[in-house]
Short mmCIF file of C-alpha atoms in Angstrom, two decimals:
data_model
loop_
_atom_site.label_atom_id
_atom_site.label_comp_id
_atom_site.label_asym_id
_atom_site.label_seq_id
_atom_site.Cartn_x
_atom_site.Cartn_y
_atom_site.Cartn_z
CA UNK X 1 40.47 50.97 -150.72
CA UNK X 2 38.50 47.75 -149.87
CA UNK X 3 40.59 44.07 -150.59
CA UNK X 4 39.87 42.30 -152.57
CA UNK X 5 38.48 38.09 -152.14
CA UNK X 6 41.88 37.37 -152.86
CA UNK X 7 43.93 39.05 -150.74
CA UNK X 8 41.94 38.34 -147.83
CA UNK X 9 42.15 35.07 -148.78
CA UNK X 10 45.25 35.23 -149.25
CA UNK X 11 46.04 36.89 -145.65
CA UNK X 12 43.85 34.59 -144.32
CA UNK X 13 45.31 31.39 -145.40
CA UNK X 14 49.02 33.18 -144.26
CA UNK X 15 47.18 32.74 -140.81
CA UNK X 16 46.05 29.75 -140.76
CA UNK X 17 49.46 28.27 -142.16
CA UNK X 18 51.60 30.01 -139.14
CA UNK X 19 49.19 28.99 -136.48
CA UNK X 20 49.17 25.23 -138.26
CA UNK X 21 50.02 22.50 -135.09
CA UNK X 22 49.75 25.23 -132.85
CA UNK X 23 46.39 26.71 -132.63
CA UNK X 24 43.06 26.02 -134.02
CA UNK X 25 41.72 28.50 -136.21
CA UNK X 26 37.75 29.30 -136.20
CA UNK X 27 36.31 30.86 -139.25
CA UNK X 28 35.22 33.76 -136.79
CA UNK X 29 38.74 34.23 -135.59
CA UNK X 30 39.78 34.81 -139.29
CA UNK X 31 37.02 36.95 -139.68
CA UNK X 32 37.83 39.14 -136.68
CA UNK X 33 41.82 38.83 -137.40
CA UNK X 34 41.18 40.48 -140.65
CA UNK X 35 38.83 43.09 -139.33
CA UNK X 36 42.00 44.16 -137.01
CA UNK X 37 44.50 43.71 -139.81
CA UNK X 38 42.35 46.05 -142.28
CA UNK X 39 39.79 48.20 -140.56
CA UNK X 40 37.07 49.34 -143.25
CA UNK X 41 39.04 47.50 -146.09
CA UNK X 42 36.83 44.53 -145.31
CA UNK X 43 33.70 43.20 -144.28
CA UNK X 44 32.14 40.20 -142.92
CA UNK X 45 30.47 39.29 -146.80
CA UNK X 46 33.82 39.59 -148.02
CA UNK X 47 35.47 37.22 -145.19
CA UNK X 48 32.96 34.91 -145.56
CA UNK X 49 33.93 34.73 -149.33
CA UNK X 50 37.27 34.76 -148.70
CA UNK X 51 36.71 31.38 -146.86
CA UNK X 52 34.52 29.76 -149.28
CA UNK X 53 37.24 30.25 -151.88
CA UNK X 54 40.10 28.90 -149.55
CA UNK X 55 37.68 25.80 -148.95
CA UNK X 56 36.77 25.55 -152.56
CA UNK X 57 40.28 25.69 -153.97
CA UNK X 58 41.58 22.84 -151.50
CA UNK X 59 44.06 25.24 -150.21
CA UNK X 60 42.43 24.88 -146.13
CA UNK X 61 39.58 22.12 -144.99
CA UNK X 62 37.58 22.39 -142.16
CA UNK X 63 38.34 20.27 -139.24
CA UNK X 64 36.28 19.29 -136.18
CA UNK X 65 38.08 18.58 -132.79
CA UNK X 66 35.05 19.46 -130.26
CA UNK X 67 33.66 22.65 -132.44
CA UNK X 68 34.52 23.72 -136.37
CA UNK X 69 37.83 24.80 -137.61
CA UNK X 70 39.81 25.68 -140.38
CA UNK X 71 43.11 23.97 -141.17
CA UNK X 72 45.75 23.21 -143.81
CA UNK X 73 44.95 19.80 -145.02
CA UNK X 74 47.12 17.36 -143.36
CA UNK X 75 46.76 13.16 -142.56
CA UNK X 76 44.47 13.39 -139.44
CA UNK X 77 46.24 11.92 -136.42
CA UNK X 78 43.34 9.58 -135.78
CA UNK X 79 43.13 8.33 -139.10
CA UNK X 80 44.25 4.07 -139.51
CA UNK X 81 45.67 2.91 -142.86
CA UNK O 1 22.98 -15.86 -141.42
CA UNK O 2 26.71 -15.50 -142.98
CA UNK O 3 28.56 -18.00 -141.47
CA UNK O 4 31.59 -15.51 -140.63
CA UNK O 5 29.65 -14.24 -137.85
CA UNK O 6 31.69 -13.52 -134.39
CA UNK O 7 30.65 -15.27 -131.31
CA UNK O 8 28.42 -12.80 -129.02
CA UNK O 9 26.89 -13.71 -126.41
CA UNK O 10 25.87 -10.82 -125.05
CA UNK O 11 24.55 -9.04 -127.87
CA UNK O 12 22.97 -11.89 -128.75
CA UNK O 13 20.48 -11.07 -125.44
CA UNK O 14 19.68 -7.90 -126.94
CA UNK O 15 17.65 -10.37 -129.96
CA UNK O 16 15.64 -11.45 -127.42
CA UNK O 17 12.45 -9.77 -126.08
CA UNK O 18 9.07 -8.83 -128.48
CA UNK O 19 10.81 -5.29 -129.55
CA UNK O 20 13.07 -4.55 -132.87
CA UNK O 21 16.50 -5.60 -132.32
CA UNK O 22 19.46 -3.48 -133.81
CA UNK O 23 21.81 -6.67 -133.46
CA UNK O 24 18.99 -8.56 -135.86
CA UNK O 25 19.19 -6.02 -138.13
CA UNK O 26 23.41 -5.87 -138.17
CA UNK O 27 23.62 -9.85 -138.52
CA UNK O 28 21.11 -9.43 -141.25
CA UNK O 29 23.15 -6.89 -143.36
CA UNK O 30 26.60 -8.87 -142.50
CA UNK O 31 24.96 -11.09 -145.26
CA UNK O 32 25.19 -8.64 -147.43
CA UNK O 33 29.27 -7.30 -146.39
CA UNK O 34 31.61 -7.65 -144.10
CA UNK O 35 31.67 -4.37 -142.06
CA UNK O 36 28.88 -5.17 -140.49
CA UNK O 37 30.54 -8.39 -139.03
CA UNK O 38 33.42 -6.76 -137.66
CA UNK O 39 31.14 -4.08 -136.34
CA UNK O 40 29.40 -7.07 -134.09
CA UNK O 41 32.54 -8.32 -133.12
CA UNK O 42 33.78 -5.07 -131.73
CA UNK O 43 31.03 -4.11 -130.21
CA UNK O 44 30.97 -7.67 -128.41
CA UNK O 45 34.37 -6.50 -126.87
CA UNK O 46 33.38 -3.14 -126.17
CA UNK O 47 30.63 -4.55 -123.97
CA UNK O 48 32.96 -7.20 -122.43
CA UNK O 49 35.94 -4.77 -121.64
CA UNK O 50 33.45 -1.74 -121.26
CA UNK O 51 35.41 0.52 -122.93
CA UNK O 52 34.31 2.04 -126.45
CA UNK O 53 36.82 1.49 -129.55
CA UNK O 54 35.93 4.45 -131.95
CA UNK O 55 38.25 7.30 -132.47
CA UNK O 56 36.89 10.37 -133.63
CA UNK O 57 38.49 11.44 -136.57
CA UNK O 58 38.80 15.12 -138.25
CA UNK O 59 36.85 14.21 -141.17
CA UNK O 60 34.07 16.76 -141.30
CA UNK O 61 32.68 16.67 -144.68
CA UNK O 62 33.40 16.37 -148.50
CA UNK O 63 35.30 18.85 -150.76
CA UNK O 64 33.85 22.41 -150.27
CA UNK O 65 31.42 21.11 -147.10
CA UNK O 66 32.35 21.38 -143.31
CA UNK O 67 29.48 19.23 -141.82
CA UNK O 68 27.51 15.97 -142.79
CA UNK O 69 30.33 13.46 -141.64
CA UNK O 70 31.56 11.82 -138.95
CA UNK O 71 34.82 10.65 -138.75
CA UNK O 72 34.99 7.58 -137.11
CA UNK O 73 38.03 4.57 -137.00
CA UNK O 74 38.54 1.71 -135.02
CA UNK O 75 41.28 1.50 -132.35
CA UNK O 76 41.52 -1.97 -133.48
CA UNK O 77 42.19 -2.11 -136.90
CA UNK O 78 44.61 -5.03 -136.83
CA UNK O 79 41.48 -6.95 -135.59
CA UNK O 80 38.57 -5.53 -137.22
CA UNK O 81 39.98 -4.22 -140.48
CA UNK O 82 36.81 -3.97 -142.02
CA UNK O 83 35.55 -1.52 -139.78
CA UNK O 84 39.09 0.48 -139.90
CA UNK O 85 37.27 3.63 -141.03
CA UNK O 86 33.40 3.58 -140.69
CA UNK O 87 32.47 7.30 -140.95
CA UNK O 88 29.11 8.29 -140.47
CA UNK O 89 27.04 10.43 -143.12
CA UNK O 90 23.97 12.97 -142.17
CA UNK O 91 21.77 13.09 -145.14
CA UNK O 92 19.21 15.88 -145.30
CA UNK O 93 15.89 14.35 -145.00
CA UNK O 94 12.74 15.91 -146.56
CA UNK O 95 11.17 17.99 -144.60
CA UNK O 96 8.36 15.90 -142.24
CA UNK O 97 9.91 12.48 -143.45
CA UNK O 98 8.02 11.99 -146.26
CA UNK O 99 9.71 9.83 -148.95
CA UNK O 100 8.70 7.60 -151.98
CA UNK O 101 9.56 3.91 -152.20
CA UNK O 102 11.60 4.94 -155.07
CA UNK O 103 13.62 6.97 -153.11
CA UNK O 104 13.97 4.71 -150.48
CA UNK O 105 15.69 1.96 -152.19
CA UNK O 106 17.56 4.97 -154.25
CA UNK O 107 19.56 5.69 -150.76
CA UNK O 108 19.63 2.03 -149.67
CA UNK O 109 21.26 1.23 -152.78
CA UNK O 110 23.56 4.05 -153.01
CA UNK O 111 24.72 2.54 -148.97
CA UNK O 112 25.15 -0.72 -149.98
CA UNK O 113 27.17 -0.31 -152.58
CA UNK O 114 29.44 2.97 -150.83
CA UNK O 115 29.25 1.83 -147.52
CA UNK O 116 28.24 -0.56 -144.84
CA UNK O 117 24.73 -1.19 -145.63
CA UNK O 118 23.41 -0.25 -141.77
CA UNK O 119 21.25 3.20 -141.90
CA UNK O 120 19.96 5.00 -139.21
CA UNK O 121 16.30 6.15 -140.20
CA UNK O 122 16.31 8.61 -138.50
CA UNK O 123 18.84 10.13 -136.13
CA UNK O 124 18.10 11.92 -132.97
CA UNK O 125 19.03 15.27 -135.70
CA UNK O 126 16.16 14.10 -137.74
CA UNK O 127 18.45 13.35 -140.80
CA UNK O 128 18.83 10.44 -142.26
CA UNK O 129 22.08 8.43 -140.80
CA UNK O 130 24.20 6.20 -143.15
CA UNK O 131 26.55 4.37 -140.82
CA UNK O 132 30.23 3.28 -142.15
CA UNK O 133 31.53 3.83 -144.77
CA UNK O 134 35.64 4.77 -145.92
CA UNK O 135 37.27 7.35 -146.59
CA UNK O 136 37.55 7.07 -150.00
CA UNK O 137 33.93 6.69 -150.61
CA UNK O 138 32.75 9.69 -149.32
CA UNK O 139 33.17 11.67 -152.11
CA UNK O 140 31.31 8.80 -154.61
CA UNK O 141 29.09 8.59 -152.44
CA UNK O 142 28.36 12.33 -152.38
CA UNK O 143 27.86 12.38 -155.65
CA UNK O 144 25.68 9.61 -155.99
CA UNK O 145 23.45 10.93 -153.49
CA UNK O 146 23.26 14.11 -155.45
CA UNK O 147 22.16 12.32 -158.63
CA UNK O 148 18.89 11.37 -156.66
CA UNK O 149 18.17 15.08 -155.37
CA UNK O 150 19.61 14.48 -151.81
CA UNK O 151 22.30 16.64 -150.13
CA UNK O 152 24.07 16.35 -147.13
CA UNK O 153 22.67 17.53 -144.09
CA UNK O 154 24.70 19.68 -140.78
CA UNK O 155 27.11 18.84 -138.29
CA UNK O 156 29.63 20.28 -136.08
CA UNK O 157 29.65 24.01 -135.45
CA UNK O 158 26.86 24.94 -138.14
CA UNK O 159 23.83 25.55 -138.50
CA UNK O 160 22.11 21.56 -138.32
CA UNK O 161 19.74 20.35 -140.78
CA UNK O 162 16.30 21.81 -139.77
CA UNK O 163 13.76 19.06 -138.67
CA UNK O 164 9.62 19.70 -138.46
CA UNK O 165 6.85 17.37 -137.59
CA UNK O 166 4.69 16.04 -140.35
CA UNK O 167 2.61 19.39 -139.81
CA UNK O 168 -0.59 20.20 -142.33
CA UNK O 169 0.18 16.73 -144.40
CA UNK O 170 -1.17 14.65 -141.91
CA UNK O 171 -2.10 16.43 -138.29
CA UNK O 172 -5.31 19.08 -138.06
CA UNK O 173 -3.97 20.83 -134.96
CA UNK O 174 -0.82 22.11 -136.82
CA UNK O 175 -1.20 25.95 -136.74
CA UNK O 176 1.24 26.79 -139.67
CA UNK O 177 3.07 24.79 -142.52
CA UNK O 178 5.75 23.49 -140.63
CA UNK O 179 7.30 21.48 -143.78
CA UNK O 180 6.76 24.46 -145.78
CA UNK O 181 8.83 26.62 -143.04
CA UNK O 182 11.50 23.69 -142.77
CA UNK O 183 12.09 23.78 -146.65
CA UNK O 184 12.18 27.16 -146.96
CA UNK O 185 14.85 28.14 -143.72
CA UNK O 186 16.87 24.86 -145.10
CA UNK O 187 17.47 26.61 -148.43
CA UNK O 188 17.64 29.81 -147.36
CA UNK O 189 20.50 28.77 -145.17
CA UNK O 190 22.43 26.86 -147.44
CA UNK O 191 25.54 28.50 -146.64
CA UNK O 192 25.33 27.95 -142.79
CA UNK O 193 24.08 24.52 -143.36
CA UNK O 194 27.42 23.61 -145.33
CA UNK O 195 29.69 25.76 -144.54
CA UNK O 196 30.78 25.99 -140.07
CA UNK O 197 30.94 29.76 -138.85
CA UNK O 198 29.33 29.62 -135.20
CA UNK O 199 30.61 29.49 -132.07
CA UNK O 200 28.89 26.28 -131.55
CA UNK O 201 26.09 24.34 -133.15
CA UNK O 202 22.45 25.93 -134.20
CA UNK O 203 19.28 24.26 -134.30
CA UNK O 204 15.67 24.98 -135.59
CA UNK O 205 12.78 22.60 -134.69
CA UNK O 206 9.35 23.28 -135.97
CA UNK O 207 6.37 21.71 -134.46
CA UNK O 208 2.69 22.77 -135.49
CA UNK O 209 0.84 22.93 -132.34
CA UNK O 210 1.75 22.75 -129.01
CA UNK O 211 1.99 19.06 -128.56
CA UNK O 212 5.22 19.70 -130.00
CA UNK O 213 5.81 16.22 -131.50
CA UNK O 214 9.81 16.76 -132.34
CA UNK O 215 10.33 17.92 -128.59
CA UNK O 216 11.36 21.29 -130.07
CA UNK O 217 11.58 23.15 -126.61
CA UNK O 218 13.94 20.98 -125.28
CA UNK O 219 16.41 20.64 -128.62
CA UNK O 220 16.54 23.55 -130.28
CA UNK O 221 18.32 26.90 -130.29
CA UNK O 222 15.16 28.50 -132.13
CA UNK O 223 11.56 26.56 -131.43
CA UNK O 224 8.80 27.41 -133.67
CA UNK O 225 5.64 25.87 -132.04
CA UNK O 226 2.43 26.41 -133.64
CA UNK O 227 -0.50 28.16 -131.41
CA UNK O 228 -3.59 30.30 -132.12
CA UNK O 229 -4.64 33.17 -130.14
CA UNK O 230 -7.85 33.82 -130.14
CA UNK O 231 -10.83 30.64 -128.46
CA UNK O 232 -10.55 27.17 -128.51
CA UNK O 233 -13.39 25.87 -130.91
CA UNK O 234 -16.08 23.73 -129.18
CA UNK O 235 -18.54 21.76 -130.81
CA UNK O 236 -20.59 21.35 -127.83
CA UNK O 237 -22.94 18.23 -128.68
CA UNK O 238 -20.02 16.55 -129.36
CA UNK O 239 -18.57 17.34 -125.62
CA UNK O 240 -22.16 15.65 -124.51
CA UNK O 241 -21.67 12.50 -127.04
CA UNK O 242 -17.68 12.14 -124.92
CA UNK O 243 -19.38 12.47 -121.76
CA UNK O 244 -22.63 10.16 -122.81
CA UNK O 245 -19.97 7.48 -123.86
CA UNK O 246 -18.56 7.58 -120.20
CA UNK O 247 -15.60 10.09 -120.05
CA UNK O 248 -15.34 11.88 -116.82
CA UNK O 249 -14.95 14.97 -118.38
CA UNK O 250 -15.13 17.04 -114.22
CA UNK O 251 -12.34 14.53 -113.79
CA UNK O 252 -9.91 13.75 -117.07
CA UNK O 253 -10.48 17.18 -118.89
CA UNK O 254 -11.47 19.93 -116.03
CA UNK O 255 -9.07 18.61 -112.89
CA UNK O 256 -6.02 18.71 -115.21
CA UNK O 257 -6.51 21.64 -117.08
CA UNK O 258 -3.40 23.65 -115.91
CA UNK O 259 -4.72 26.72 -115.61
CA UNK O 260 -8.06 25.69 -114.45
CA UNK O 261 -9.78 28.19 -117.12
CA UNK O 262 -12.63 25.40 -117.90
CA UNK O 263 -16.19 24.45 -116.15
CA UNK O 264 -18.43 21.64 -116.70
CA UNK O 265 -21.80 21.81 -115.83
CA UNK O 266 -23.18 18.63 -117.26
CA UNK O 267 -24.46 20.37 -120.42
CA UNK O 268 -22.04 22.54 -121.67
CA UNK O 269 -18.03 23.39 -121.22
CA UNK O 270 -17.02 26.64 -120.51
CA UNK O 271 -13.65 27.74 -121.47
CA UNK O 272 -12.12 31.52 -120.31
CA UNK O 273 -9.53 31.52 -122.83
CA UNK O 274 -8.19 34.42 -121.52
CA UNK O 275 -6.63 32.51 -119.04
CA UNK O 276 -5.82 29.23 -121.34
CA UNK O 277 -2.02 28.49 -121.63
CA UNK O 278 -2.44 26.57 -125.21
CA UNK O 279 -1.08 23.09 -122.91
CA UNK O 280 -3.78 21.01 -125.31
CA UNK O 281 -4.59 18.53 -122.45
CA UNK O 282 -8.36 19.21 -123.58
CA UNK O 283 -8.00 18.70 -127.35
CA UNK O 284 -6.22 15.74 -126.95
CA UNK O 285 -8.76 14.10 -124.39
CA UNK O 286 -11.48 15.32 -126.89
CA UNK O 287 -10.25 15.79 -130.60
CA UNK O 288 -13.68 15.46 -131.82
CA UNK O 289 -15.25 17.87 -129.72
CA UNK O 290 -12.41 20.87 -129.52
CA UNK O 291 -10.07 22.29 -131.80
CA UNK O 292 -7.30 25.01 -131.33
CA UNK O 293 -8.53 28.55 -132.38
CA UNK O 294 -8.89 30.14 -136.36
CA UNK O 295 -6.48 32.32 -135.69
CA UNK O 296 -3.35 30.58 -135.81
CA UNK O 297 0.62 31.06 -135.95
CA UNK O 298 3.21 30.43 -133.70
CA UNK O 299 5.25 31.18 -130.69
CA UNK O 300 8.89 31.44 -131.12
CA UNK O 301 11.44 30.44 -128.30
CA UNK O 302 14.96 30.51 -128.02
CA UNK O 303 17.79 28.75 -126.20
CA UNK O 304 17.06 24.98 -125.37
CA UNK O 305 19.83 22.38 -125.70
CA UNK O 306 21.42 19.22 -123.41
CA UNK O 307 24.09 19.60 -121.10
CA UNK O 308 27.18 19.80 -121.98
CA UNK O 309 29.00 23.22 -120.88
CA UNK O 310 25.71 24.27 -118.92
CA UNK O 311 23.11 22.15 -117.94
CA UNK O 312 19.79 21.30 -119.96
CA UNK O 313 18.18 24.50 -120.66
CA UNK O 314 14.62 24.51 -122.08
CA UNK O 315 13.48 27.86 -124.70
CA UNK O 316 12.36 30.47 -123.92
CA UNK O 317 10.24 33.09 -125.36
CA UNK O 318 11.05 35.25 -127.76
CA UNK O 319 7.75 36.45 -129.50
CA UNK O 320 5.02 35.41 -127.57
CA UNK O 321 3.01 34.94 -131.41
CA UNK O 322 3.69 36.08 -134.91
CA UNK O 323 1.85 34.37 -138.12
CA UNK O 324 3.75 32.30 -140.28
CA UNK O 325 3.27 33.32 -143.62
CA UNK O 326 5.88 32.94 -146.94
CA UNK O 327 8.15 34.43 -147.24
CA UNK O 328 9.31 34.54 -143.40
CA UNK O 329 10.88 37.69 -143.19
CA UNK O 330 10.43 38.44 -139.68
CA UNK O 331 11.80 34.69 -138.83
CA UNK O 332 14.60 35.56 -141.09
CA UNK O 333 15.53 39.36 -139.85
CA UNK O 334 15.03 38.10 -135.96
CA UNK O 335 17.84 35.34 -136.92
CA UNK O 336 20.11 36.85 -138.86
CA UNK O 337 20.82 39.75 -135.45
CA UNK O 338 20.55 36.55 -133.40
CA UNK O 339 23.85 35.08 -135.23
CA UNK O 340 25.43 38.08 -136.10
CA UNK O 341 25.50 39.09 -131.86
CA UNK O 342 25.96 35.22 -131.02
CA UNK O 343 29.50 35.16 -133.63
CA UNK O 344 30.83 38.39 -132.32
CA UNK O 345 30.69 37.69 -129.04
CA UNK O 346 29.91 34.10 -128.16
CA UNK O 347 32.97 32.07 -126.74
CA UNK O 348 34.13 28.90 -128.05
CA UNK O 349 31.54 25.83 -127.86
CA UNK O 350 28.88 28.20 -126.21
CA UNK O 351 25.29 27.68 -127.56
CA UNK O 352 22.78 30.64 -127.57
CA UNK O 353 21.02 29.72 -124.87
CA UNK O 354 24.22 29.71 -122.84
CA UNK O 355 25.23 32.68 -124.13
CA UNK O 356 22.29 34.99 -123.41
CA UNK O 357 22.58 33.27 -119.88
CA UNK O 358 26.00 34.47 -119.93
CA UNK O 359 25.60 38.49 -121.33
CA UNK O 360 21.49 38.96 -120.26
CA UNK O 361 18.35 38.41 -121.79
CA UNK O 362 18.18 42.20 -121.44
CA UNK O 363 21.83 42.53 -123.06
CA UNK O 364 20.63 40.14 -125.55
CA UNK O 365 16.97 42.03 -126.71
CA UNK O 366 19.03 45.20 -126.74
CA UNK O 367 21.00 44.03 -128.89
CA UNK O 368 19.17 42.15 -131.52
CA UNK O 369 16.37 44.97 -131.13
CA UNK O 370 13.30 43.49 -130.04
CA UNK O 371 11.02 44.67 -126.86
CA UNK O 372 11.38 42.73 -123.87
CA UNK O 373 7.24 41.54 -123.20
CA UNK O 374 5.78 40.01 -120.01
CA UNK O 375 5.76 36.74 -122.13
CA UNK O 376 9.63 36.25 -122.24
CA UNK O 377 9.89 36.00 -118.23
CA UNK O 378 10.16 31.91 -117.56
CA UNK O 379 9.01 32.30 -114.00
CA UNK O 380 7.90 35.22 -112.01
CA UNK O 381 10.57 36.88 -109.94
CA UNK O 382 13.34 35.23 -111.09
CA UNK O 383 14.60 36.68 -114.19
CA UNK O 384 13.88 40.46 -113.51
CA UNK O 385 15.80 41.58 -116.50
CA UNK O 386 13.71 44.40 -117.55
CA UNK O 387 14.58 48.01 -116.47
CA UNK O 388 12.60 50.60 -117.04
CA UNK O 389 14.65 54.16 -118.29
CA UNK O 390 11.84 55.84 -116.15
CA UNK O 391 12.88 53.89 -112.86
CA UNK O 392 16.77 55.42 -113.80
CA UNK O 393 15.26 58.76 -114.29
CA UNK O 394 13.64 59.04 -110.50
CA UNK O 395 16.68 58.03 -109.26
#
């Protein structure tokens, strides 16, 4: 049965949290993490939804350190007072 | 000038000289806030110790967006604390430039009170550059900028805010609606715009003619340059008025045509366009006398960027000519395979051009199915990437 938004989402912010400090996270590697995880139970359209409602909700941002990523939010380490 | 200017003597020798001076224009908006002092006085040091003070920060963008800001912060904020965080915003400009007064002073506004004052008009992306501004107003100022029917515009690894020359509005060589293009791939591509899924950064250029006024070939993933492809139009009394006024047509037109497909004979010109390469050396020597073909659309060509990973690449072609008509399907289908191939397999940081390097133009046309064509080879012998099934079937 194909996932739902949610649960990808869901699945998908799981990864980003254990990987947090330790590797950065492109929106393709989500994409293609959840493709492994779930076979035919998802699609790109879906994944790419599944992202838009992680960004939208304020649960992940995107980051930039040399190319795009997506991370919990967190005080950037560059960032002054 | 506000009396709680820095000392700086050396960028005071860039106000010197007949040309526009940026320092002029940053002591002139320190009158109006103090960012733009403390931006003098650390760029003062940065030229003294030659070492640059900015960090780049993570900041890509404002709730819901990952591109249209830069994070930037000073290294010295103890010293410069007005210029502590001084982010940079990409604003979406309208497609060939075009803007009323109105608007103008809309944005200005909108930057003086948000930020630092300084724009950028425009960047080297074509949008419109709003330079420092804090953390906090990013999101006000977001929404401000919305109120006056302006959105942010691309940055980091999405699809950048797609730039055209001024096209049919003001030029009579363009050979398609290159602002009418821009709008229409800008909205269609929304999400990419705003929202980073690529391996890397993705850029579309449109220029109307050859010429190629925004230097598409060089700067963009996808180049849309305008050409016809049928004859050049000559009016040729008007080639006799050039020449009767003392141009030396055998000379400046004939010696550095490229493909030497022209004759003068004192009378008339002779053109065999079948040999032309659309370079538009002629038109622009004689604009009155010769204008590019009826039939007009565009070539498309893929791959150029700067060096970074690779060298500079320039495009190549892709489709040698299509017509560029509303509502850009075949622009839209061709792209769509292009990115779909390019985020499935392209590494990390790797721009198209790179990539197809990387896997094979041949790989590459397989793969987004289109027909290799004599056209798409950049210079004879060297990228023999077409095989021929018949050639496997001898062997």
């Amino acid at each position: 049965m194909a996932k739902t938004v949610e649960e990808i989402a869901d699945a998908m912010f799981n990864m980003v949290k254990d990987a947090q400090g330790q590797k950065k996270l492109k929106p393709m590697d989500l994409t293609k993490a959840m493709v492994s995880i779930f076979g035919d139970e998802v699609d790109k359209k879906t994944c790419k939804l599944a992202i838009k409602q992680l960004i939208d909700s304020g649960k992940c941002v995107y980051t930039y350190f040399g190319g795009s990523y997506i991370e919990l939010p967190h005080r950037e380490g560059a960032a002054n007072d | 000038m506000a009396d709680n200017l820095p000392n700086t003597p050396m960028l005071d020798e860039l106000e010197k000289g007949k040309w526009p001076s940026f320092v002029k224009e940053i002591k002139m908006a320190a009158k109006h806030g103090p960012m733009a002092a403390d931006l003098l006085g650390q760029l003062e040091q940065s030229y003294n110790e030659k070492i640059g003070h900015w960090k780049h920060g993570g900041i890509v963008g404002v709730m819901g967006y990952g591109g249209g800001v830069i994070g930037r912060y000073s290294d010295l904020p103890q010293k410069f604390p007005n210029i502590s965080h001084f982010h940079t915003m990409r604003i979406n400009q309208p497609a060939g430039w075009f803007y009323t007064t109105k608007a103008l002073r809309s944005i200005c506004d909108i930057w003086e009170k948000r930020g630092s004052g300084l724009t950028n008009m425009h960047g080297s992306t074509g949008d419109i550059i709003l330079l420092g501004t804090t953390t906090d107003q990013l999101e006000p100022t977001f929404t401000d900028l919305q109120g006056i029917d302006f959105d942010i515009g691309g940055s980091g690894s999405d699809l950048r805010t797609p730039s055209c020359c001024c096209g049919m509005a003001r030029c009579e060589w363009a050979c398609y609606d290159t602002m009418a293009l821009t709008y229409d791939l800008t909205m269609h591509y929304q999400d990419e715009l705003h929202r980073p899924a690529f391996p890397y950064k993705f850029k579309f250029k449109m220029s109307g003619c050859p010429n190629d006024c925004v230097a598409s070939i060089a700067r963009a993933d996808m180049s849309i340059i305008g050409t016809w492809r049928d004859e050049i139009q000559v009016d040729q009394d008007a080639v006799r008025e050039y020449a009767d006024r003392g141009l030396d047509i055998q000379s400046d037109v004939i010696s550095n045509c490229p493909s030497k497909c022209m004759e003068w004979d004192g009378k008339e010109l002779h053109i065999d366009n079948s040999f032309c390469v659309r370079c538009m050396h002629c038109i622009n020597v004689m604009p009155k006398a010769l204008r590019p073909g009826k039939d007009r659309g565009a070539t498309i060509l893929i791959g150029s960027k700067a060096p970074i990973i690779e060298g500079a690449f320039l495009s190549s072609v892709l489709f040698p000519f299509i017509k560029i008509e509303p509502p850009y399907d075949m622009i839209k289908d061709t792209v769509d395979k292009m990115w779909d191939v390019w985020c499935e397999e392209g590494k990390n940081r790797e721009r198209i051009g790179e990539f197809i390097q990387r896997v094979g133009l041949g790989n590459f046309l397989d793969a987004i199915e289109i027909d290799p064509v004599p056209e798409m080879v950049a210079h004879p012998r060297e990228n023999p990437y077409v095989f021929y099934e018949e050639y496997y079937e001898e062997d």
